Coordinates of C-alpha atoms and ligand atoms in Angstrom, one line a residue:
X1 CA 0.0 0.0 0.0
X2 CA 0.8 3.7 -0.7
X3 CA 2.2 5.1 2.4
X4 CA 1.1 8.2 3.2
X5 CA 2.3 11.2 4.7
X6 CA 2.5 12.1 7.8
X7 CA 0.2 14.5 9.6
X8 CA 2.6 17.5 10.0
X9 CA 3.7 19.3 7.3
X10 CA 7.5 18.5 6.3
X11 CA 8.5 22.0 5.1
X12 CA 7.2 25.2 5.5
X13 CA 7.2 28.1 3.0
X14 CA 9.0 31.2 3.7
X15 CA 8.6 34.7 2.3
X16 CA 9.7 38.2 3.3
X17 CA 6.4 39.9 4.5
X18 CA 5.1 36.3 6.1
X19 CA 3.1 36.5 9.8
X20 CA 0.8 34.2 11.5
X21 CA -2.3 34.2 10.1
X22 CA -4.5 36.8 12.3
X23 CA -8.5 36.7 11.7
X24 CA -9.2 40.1 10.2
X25 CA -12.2 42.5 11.0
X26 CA -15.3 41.1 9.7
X27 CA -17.6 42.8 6.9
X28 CA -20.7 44.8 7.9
X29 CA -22.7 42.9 4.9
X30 CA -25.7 44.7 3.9
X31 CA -29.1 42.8 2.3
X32 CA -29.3 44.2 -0.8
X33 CA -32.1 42.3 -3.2
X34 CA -34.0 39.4 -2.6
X35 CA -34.8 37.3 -5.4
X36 CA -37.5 35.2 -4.0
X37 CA -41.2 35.9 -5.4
X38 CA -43.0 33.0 -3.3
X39 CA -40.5 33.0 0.2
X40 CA -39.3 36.3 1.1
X41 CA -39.5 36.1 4.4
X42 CA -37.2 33.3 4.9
X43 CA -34.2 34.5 4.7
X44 CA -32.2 35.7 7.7
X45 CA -28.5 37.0 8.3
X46 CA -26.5 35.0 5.7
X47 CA -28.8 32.5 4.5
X48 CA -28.3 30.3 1.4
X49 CA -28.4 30.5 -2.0
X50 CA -26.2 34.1 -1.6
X51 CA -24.4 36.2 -3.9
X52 CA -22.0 38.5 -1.7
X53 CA -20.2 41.8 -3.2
X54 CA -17.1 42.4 -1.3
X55 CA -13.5 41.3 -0.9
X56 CA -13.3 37.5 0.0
X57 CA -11.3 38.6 3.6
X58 CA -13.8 40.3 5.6
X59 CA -16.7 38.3 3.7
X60 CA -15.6 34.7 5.2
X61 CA -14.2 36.6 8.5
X62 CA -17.9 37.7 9.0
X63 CA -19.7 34.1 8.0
X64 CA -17.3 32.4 10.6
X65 CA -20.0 33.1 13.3
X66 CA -22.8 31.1 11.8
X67 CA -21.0 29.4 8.9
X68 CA -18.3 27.7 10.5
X69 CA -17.7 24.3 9.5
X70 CA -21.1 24.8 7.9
X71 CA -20.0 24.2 3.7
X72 CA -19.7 21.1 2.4
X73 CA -17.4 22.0 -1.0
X74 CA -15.4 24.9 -1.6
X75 CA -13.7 25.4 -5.3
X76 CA -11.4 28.2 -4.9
X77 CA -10.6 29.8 -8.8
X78 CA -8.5 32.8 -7.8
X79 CA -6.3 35.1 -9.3
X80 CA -3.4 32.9 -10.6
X81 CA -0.4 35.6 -10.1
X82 CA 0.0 36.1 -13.9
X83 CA 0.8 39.9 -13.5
X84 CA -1.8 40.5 -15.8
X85 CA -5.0 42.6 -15.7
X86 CA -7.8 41.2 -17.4
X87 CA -10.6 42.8 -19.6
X88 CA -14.3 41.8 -19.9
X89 CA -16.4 41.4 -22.6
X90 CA -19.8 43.5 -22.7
X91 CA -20.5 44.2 -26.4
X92 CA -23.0 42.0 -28.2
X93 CA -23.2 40.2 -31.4
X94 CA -19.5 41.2 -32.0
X95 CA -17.9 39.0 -34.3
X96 CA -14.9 36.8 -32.3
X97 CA -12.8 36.9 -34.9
X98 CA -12.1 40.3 -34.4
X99 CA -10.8 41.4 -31.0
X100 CA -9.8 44.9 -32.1
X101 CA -13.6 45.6 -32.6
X102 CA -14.8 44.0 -29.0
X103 CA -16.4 46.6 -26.3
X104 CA -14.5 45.6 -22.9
X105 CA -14.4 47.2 -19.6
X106 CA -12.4 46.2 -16.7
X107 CA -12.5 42.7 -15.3
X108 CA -10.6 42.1 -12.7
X109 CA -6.8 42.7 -12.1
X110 CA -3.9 39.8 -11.4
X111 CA -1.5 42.4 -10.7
X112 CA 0.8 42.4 -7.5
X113 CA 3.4 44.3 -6.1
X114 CA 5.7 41.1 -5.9
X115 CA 4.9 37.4 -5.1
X116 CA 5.4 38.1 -1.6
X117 CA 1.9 39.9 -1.4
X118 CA 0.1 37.6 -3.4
X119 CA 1.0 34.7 -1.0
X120 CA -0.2 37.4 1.5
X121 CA -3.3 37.4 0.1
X122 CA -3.6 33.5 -0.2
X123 CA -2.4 32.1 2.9
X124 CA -5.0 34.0 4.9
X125 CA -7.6 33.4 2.8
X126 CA -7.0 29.5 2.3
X127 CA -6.9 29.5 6.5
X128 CA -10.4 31.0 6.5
X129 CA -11.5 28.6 4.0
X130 CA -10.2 25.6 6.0
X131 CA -12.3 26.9 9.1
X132 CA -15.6 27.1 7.2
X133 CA -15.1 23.7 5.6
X134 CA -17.1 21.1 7.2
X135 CA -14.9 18.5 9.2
X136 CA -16.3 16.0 5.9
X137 CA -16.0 18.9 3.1
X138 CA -13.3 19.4 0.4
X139 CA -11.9 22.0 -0.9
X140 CA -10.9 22.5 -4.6
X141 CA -8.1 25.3 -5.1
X142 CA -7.6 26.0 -9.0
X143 CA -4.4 27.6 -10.3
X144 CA -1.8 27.1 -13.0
X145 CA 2.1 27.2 -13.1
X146 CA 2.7 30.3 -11.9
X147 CA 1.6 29.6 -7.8
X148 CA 0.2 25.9 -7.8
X149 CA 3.5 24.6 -6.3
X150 CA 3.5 27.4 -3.8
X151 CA 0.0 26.6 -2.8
X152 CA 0.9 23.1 -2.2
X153 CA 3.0 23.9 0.5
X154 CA 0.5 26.4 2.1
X155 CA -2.4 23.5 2.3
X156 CA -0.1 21.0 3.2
X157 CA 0.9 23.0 6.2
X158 CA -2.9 23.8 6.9
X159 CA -4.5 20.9 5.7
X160 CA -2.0 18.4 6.3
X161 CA -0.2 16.5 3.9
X162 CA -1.9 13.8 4.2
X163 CA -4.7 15.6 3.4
X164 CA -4.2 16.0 -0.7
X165 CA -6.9 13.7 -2.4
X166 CA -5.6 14.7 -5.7
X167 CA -3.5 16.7 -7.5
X168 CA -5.9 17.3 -11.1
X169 CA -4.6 18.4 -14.2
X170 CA -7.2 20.1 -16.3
X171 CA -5.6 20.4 -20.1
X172 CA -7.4 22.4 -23.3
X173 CA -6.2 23.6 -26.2
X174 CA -5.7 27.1 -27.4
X175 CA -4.1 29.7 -29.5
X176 CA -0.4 30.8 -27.8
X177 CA 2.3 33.2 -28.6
X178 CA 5.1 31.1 -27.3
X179 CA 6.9 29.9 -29.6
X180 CA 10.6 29.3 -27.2
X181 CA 8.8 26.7 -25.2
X182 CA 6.0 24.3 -25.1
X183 CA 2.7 25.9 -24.9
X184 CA 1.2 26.0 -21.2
X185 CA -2.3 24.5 -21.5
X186 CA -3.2 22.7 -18.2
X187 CA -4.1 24.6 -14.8
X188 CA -3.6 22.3 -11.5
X189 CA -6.2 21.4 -9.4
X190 CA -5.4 20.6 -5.8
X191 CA -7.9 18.6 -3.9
X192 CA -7.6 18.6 -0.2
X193 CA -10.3 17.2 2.2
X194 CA -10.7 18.4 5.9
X195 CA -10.6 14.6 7.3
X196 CA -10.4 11.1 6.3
X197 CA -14.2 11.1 6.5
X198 CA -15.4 13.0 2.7
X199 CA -17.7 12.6 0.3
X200 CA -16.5 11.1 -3.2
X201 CA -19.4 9.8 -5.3
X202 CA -17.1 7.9 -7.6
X203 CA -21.0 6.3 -9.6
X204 CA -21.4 10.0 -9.9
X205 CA -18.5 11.0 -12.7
X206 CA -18.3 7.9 -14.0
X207 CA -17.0 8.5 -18.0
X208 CA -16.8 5.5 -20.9
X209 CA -14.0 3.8 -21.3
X210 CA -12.4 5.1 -24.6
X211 CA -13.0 2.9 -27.8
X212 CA -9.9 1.3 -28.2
X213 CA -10.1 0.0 -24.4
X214 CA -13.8 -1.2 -25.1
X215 CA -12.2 -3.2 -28.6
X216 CA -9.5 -4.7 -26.6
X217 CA -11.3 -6.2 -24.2
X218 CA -14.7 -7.2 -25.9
X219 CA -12.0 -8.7 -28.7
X220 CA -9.9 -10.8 -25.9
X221 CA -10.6 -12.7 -22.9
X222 CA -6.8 -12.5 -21.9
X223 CA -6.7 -8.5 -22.2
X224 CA -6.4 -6.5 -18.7
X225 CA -3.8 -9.6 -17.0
X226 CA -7.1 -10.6 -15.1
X227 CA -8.3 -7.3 -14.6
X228 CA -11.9 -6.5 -16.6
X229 CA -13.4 -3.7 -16.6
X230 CA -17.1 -2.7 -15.9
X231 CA -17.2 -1.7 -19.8
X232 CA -21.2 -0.7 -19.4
X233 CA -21.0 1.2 -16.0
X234 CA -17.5 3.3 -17.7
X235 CA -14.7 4.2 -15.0
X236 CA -13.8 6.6 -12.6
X237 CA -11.7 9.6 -14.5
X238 CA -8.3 9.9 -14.1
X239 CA -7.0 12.5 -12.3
X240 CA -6.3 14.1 -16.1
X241 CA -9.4 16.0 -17.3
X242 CA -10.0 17.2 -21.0
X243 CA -12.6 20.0 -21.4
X244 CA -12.4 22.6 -23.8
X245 CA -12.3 26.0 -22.2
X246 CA -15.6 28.2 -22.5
X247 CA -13.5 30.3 -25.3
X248 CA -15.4 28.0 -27.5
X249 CA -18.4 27.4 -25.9
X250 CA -20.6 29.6 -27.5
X251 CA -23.2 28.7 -25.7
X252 CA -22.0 29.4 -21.8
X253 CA -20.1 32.3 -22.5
X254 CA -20.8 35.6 -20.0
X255 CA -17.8 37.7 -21.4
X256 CA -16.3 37.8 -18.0
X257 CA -12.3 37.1 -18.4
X258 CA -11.2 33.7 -17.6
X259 CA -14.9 31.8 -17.5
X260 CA -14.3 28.0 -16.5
X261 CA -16.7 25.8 -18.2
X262 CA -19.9 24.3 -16.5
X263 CA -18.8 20.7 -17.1
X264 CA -15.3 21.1 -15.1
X265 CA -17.3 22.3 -11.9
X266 CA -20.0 19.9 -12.9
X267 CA -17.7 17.4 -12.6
X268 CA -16.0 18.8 -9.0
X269 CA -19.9 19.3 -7.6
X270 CA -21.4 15.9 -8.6
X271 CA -18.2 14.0 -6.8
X272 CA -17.5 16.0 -4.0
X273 CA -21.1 17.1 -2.8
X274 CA -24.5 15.6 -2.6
X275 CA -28.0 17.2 -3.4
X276 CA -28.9 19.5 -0.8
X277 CA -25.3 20.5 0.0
X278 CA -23.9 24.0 0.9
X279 CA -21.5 25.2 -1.6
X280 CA -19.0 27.8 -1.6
X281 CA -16.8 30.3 -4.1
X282 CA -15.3 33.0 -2.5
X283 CA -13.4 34.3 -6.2
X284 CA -17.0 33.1 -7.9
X285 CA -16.3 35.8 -11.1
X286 CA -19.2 34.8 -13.7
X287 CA -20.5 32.6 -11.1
X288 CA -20.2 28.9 -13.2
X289 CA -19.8 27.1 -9.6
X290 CA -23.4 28.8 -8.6
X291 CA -25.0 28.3 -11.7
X292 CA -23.8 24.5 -11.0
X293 CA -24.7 24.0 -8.2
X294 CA -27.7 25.4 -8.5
X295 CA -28.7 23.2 -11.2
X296 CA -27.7 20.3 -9.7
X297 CA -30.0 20.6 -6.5
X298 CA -27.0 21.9 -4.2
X299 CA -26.9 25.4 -1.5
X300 CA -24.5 28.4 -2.7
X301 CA -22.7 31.1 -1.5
X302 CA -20.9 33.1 -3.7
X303 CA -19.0 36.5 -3.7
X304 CA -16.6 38.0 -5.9
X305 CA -14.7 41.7 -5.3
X306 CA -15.8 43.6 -8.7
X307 CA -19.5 44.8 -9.5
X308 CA -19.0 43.3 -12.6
X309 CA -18.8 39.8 -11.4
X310 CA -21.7 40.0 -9.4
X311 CA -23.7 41.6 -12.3
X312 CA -22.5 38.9 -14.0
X313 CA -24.0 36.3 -11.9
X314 CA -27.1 38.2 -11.3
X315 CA -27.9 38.4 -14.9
X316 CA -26.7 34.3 -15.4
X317 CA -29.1 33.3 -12.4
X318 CA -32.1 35.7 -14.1
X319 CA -31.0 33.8 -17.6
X320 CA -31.3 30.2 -15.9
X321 CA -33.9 28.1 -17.5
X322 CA -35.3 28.0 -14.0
X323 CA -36.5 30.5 -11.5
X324 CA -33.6 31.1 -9.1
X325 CA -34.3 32.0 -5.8
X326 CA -31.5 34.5 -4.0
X327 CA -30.4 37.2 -1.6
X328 CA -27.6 39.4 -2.7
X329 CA -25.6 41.1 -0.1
X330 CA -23.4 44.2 0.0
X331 CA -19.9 44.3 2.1
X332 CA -19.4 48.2 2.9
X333 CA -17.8 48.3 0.1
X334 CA -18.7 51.8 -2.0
X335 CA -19.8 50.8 -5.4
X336 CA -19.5 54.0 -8.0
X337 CA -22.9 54.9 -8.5
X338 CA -24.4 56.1 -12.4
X339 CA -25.6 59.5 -12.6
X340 CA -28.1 57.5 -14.6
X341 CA -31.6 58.2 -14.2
X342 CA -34.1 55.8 -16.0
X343 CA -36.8 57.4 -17.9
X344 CA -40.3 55.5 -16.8
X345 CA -43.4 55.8 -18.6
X346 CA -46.4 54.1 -16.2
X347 CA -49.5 53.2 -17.6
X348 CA -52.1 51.8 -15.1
X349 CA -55.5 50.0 -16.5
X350 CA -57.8 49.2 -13.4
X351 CA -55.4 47.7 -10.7
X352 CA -52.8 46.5 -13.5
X353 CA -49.6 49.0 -14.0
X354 CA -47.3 48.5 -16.9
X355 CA -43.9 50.3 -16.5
X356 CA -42.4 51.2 -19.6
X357 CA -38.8 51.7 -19.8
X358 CA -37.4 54.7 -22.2
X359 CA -33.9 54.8 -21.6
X360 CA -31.8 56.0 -19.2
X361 CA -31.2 60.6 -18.3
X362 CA -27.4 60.7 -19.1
X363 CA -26.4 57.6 -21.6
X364 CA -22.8 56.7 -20.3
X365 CA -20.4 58.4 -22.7
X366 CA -20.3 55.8 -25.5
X367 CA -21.3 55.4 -29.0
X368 CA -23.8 53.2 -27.6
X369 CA -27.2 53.3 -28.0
X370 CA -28.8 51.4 -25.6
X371 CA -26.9 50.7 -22.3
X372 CA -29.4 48.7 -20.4
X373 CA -28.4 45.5 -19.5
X374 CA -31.2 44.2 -17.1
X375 CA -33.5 45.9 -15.0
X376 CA -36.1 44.6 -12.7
X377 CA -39.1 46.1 -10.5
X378 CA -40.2 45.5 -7.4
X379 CA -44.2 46.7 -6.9
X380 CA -43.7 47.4 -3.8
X381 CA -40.6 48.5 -2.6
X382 CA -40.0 48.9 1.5
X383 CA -37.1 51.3 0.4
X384 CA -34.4 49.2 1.4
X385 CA -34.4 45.5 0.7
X386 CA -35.1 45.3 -3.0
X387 CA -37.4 42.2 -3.6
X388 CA -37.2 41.8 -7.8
X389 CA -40.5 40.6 -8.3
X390 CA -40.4 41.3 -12.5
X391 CA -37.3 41.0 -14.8
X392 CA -36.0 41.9 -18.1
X393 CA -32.5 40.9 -18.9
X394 CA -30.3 40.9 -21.8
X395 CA -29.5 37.5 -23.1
X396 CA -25.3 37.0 -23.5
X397 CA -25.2 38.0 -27.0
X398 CA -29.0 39.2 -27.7
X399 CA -29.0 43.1 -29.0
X400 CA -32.6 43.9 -27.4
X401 CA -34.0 43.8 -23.8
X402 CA -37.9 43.7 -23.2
X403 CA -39.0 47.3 -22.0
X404 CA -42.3 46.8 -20.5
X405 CA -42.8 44.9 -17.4
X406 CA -46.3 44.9 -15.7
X407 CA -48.0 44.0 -12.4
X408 CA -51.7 43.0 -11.3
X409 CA -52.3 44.4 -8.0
X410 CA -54.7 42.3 -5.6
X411 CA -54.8 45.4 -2.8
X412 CA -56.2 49.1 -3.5
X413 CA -53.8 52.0 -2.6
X414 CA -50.9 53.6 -2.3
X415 CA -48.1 51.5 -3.5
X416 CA -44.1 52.3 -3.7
X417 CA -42.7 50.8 -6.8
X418 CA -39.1 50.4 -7.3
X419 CA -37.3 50.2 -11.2
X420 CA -34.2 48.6 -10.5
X421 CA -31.8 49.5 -13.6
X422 CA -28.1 48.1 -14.7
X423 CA -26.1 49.6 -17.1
X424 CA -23.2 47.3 -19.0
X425 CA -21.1 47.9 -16.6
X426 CA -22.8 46.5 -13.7
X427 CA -23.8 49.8 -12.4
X428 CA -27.0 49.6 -10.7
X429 CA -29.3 52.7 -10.0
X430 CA -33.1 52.9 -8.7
X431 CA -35.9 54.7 -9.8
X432 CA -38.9 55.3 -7.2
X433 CA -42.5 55.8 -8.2
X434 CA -45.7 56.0 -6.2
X435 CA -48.9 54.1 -7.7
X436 CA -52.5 54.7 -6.3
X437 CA -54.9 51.8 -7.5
X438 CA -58.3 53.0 -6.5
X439 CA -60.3 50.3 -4.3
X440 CA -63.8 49.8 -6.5
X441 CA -60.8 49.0 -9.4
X442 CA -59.2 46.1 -7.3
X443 CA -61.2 43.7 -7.5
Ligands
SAM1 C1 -10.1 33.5 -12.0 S1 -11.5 34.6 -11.7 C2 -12.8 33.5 -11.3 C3 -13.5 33.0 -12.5 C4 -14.7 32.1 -12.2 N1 -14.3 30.8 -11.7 C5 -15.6 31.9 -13.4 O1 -15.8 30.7 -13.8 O2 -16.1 32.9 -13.9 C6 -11.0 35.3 -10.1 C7 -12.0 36.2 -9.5 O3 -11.6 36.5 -8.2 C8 -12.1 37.8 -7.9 N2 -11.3 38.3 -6.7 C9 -10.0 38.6 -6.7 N3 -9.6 39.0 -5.5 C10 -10.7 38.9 -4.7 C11 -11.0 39.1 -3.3 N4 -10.0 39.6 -2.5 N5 -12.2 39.0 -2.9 C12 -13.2 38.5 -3.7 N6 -13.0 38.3 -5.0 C13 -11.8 38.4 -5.5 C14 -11.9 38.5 -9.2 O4 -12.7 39.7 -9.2 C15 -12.3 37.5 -10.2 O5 -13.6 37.6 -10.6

């Protein structure tokens, strides 16, 4: 038998600016929008499925109190420490051909002042993962070349090294410039699980054998040196995976810089979680672990540090074939506001309203004509907690977005009505309006 590890790390990594790790201050998060038509009222504090806007620090430091030990699967796809910074893109129907003609905006940056700080930055936040993992849960940390060997030695001193389930290499194929070495196409996937005790639903990823394992043996009884294979119930993958990356899947793309593709986390989720299971992405970017999981019957919390992001996944859960339920939380974060306003035309027949949307006051400064991305209403808005009872959202690479939106009230009287409206950007501003529905029209 293998032998394993032992339970203490066997070296430790050094660098310049290194200290214990010291729980920072926690978040003051902030309910933002509730996406629940039929169960509004049960959500409290932090309650699942979330979408969190803030940096991934304070975020986790304030979900320790009631979410320690709580999630079941974390998959960790941070920045990789590639120096770069990385654009998103937000035009539509663009031809891919043509880069120089894509509309982008910022994404997110992978810039650091030296490696020093970027382990900085990891090291705490892999400690605060490993406290909200449950004592069964795994986590998943995604990176490439540039820090995966690095990271090793950070969760083999957390974890434990004999902790590592796997070590995955995840290769695609791709246009690359180099031309002085072989071309890097394969991030690393490091598996660690909290205990001996984790879930691993090999039945779960099962894949066919490939066709020239399936000949052999269906050809030879001898094949295999005694060993034969389950040919009809396929075998577990190899800790190898090929997927193509999202580049070419037309289909999945959100435009938000380095997208991993649905069938990679599908893959992570079905054998490392079971229905009914609270997942977690701290760096969720386009949100593919949430949309995931969410299809596949599991919790999720997810939070990324860039408006953008967070957009992102708001618009991919409002795309979903299904209706999503969600809260959406603000860290005090300051988000620049628009000096949008959107133009509202409201026509009310009896006790139903339409709200037409015309535009927004001040178009953002951009050969643009129409910047609207989604927007949403709720009929009737408390003033604070948003609850996006109507939607209108811009498919991926669709040109138009519906502009009416209407509502059938059941009570007369004065209602508030808030137009919630995002701009390509993820910019978000809100329009108030007051509605009277006269009583001998309600009913
Ligand atoms: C590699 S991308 C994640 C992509 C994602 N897996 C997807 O499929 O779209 C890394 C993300 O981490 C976010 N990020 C970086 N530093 C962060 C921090 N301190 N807190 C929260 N999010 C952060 C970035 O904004 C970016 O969206």
């Amino acid at each position: 038998m293998e032998k394993r590890f032992k339970k203490e790390p066997f070296a430790t990594l050094q660098w310049g600016s290194r200290s214990q790790f010291r729980l920072p201050d926690a978040a003051q998060l902030r309910l933002v929008t509730l996406v629940t038509p039929n169960k509004d009222e049960a959500l409290n504090a932090v309650s699942p499925n979330s979408l969190i806007l803030g940096d991934n620090l304070q975020v986790m430091a304030s979900l320790l109190p009631e979410m320690e030990e709580k999630f079941d699967l974390l998959y960790a796809d941070p920045p990789f420490l590639t120096g770069k910074a990385y654009a998103a893109r937000i035009g539509r129907d663009e031809d891919s051909r043509r880069p120089s003609e894509w509309r982008t905006t910022n994404g997110y940056r992978d810039i650091w002042d030296d490696p020093a700080s970027y382990l900085d930055m990891l090291y705490a936040r892999l400690n605060l993962m490993y406290r909200l993992l449950a004592p069964t849960g795994s986590l998943y940390l995604h990176l490439d070349w540039h820090a995966s060997a690095y990271a090793r030695v950070l969760l083999d001193e957390i974890f434990g090294p004999d902790r590592l389930l796997n070590e995955i290499v995840w290769v695609y194929h791709g246009p690359s410039p180099i031309r002085s070495a072989f071309k890097r196409k394969h991030d690393t996937i490091l598996v660690y699980t909290k205990s001996n005790d984790y879930v691993f639903n090999a039945d779960a990823v099962r894949i066919p054998y490939n066709p020239s394992t399936v000949k052999t043996f269906n050809s030879s009884d001898r094949a295999g040196f005694g060993k034969v294979p389950d040919l009809k119930r396929g075998k577990v993958p190899e800790d190898w995976w090929y997927f193509p990356v999202v580049a070419r899947l037309h289909s999945e793309r959100t435009g938000y810089p380095t997208q991993k593709p649905e069938a990679l986390l599908e893959r992570i989720i079905l054998a490392s979680s079971n229905p009914g299971d609270l997942i977690g992405d701290f760096f969720c970017g386009s949100g593919t672990t949430l949309a995931v999981a969410e299809r596949l019957g599991r919790r999720w919390i997810g939070c990324d540090a860039t408006a953008l992001a967070i957009h992102t996944v708001y618009r991919r859960m409002h795309l979903s074939q299904t209706e999503v339920h969600f809260a959406s939380w603000q860290s005090e974060i300051k988000i620049p506001g628009t000096e949008e306003e959107p133009i509202l035309e409201i026509v009310k027949k009896r006790n139903t309203v339409e709200i037409r949307l015309t535009g927004l006051s001040k178009p953002i400064s951009d050969p643009f004509p129409d910047p609207i991305d989604l927007w949403e209403v709720d009929w009737d808005y408390d003033g604070n907690i948003f609850r996006s009872q109507s939607q209108s959202v811009r498919g991926w690479r669709e040109k138009e977005i519906g502009l009416k939106l209407s509502h059938t009230y059941s009570a007369s009287g004065k209602h508030k009505v808030g137009v919630r409206v995002a701009n390509l950007m993820g910019e978000y501003v809100i329009a108030i309006k007051e509605i009277f529905i006269e009583e001998s029209n309600s009913h």
